[in-house]
mmCIF file of C-alpha atoms in Angstrom:
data_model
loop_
_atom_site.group_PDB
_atom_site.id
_atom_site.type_symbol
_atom_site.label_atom_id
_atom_site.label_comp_id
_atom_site.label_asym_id
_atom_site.label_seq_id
_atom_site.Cartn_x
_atom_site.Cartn_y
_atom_site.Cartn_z
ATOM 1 C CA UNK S 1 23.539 -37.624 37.740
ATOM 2 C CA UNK S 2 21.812 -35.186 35.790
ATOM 3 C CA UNK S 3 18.783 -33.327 36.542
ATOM 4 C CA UNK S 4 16.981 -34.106 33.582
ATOM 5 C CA UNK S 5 17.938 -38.102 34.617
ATOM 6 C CA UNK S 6 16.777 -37.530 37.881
ATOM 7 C CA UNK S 7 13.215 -36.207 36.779
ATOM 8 C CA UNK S 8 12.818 -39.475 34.806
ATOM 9 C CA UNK S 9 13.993 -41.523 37.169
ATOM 10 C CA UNK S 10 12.127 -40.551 40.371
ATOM 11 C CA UNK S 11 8.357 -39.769 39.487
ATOM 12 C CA UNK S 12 7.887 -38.131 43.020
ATOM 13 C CA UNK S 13 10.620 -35.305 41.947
ATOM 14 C CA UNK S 14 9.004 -34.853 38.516
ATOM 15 C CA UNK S 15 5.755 -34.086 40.482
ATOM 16 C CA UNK S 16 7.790 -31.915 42.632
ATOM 17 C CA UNK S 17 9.799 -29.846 40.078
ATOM 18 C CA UNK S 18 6.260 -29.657 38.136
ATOM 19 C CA UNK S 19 4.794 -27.945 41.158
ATOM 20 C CA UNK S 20 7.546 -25.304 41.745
ATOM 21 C CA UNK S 21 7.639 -24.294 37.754
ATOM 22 C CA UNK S 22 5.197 -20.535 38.295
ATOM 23 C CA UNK S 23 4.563 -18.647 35.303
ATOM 24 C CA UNK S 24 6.741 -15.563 34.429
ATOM 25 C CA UNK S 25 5.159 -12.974 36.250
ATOM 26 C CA UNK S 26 3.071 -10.304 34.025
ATOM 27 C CA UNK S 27 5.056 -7.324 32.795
ATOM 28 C CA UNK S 28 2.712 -5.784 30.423
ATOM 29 C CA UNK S 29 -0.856 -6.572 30.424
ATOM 30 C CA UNK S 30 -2.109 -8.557 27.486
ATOM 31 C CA UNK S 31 -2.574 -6.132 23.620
ATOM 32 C CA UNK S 32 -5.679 -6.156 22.175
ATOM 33 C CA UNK S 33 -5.163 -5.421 18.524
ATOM 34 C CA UNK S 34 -8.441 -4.134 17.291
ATOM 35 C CA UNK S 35 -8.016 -0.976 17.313
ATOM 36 C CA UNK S 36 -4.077 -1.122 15.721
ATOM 37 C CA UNK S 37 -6.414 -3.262 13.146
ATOM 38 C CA UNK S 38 -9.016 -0.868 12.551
ATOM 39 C CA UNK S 39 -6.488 1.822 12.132
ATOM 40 C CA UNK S 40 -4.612 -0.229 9.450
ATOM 41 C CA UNK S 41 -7.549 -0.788 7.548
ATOM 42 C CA UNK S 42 -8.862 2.834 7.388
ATOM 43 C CA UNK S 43 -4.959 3.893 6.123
ATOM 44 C CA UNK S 44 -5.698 1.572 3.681
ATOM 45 C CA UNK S 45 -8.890 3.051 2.582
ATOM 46 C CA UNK S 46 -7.446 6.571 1.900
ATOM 47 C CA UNK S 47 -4.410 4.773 0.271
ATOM 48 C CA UNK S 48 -6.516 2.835 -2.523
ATOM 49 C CA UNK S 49 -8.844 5.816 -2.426
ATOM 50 C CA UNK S 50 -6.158 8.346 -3.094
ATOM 51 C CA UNK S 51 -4.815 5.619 -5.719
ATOM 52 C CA UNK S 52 -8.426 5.264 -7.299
ATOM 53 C CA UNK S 53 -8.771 9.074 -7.936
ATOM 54 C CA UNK S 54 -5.507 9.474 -9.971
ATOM 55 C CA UNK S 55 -7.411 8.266 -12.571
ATOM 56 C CA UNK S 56 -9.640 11.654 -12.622
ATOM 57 C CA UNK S 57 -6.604 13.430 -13.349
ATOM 58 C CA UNK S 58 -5.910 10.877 -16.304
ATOM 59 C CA UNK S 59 -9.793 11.697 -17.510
ATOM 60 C CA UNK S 60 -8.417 15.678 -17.211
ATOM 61 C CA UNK S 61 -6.053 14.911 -20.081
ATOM 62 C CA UNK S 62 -7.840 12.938 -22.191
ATOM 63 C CA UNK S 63 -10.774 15.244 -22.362
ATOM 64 C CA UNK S 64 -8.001 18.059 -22.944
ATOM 65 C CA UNK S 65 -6.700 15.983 -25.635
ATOM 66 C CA UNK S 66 -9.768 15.201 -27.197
ATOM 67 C CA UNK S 67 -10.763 18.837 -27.578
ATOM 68 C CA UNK S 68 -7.196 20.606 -28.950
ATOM 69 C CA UNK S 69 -7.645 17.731 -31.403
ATOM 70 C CA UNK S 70 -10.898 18.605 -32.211
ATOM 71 C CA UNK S 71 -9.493 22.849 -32.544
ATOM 72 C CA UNK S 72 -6.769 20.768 -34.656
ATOM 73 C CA UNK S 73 -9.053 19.258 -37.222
ATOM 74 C CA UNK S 74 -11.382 22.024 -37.430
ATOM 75 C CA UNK S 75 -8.232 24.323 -38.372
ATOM 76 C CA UNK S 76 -7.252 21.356 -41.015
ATOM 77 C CA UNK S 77 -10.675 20.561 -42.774
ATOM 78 C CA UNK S 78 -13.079 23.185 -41.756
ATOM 79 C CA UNK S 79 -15.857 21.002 -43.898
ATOM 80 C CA UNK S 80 -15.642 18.473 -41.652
ATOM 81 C CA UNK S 81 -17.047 20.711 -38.907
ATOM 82 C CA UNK S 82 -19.857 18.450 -37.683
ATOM 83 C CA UNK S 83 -18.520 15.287 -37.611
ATOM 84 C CA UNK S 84 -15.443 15.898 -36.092
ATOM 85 C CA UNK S 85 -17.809 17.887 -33.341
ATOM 86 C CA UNK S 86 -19.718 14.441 -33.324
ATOM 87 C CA UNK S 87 -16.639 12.236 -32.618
ATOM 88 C CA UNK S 88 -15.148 14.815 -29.886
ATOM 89 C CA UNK S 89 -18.150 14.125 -27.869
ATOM 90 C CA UNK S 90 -17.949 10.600 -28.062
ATOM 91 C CA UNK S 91 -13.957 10.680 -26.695
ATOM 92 C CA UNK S 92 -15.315 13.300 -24.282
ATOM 93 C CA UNK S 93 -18.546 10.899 -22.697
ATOM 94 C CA UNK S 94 -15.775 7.675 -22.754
ATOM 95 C CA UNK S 95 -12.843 9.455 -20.878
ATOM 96 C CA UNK S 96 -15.480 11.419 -18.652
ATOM 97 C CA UNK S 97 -16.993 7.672 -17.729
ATOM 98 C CA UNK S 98 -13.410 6.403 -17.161
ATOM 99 C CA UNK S 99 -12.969 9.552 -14.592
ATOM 100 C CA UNK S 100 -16.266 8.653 -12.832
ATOM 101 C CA UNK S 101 -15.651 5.370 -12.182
ATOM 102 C CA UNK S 102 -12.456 5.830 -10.820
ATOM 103 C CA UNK S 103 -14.221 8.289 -8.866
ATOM 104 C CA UNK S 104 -16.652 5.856 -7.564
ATOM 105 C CA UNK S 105 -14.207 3.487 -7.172
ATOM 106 C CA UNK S 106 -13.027 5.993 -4.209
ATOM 107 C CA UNK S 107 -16.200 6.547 -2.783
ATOM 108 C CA UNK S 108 -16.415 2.391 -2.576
ATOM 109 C CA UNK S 109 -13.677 1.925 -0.839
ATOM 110 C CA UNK S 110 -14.241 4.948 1.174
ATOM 111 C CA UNK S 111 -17.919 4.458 2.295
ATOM 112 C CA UNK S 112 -18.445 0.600 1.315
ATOM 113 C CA UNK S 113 -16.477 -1.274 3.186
#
């Protein structure tokens, strides 16, 4: 007869073979994870911080852009002097507000959360 058949059979063995199962003894004492959690969560601050400020650079060339097309169209139509000047600083205030909010983006996820 099995042992499996015997447990089912004879109630008084099942008790017996429930008593004598012990628990694998302790190897390693139980992880706590919080602080392998908090360190995954600050890498992934710098990471989408680091991410968020590539967008300064992006700001960098546009305003570069803006301005040797400004020297461009000053050397093309010299009569157009002021509003050419007018509609540089208009591409330099919108790609100098795209590189601040990336930048504050950064600081957000740096400092916010």
């Amino acid at each position: 007869m099995s042992a499996i058949a015997r447990l089912t059979i004879c109630p008084r063995l099942a008790l017996t073979a429930a008593r004598n199962v012990r628990p694998a003894p302790m190897t390693q004492a139980l992880l706590s994870t919080s602080a392998a959690k908090q360190d995954i969560d600050s890498a992934a601050k710098f990471i989408g911080a680091g991410a968020a400020t590539v967008g300064v650079a992006g700001s960098g060339a546009g305003i570069g852009s803006v301005f040797g097309s400004l020297i461009i169209g000053y050397a093309r139509n010299p009569s157009l002097k002021q509003q050419l000047f007018s509609y540089a600083i208009l591409g330099f205030a919108l790609s100098e507000a795209m590189g601040l909010f990336c930048l504050m983006m950064a600081f957000l996820l740096l400092f916010a959360f």
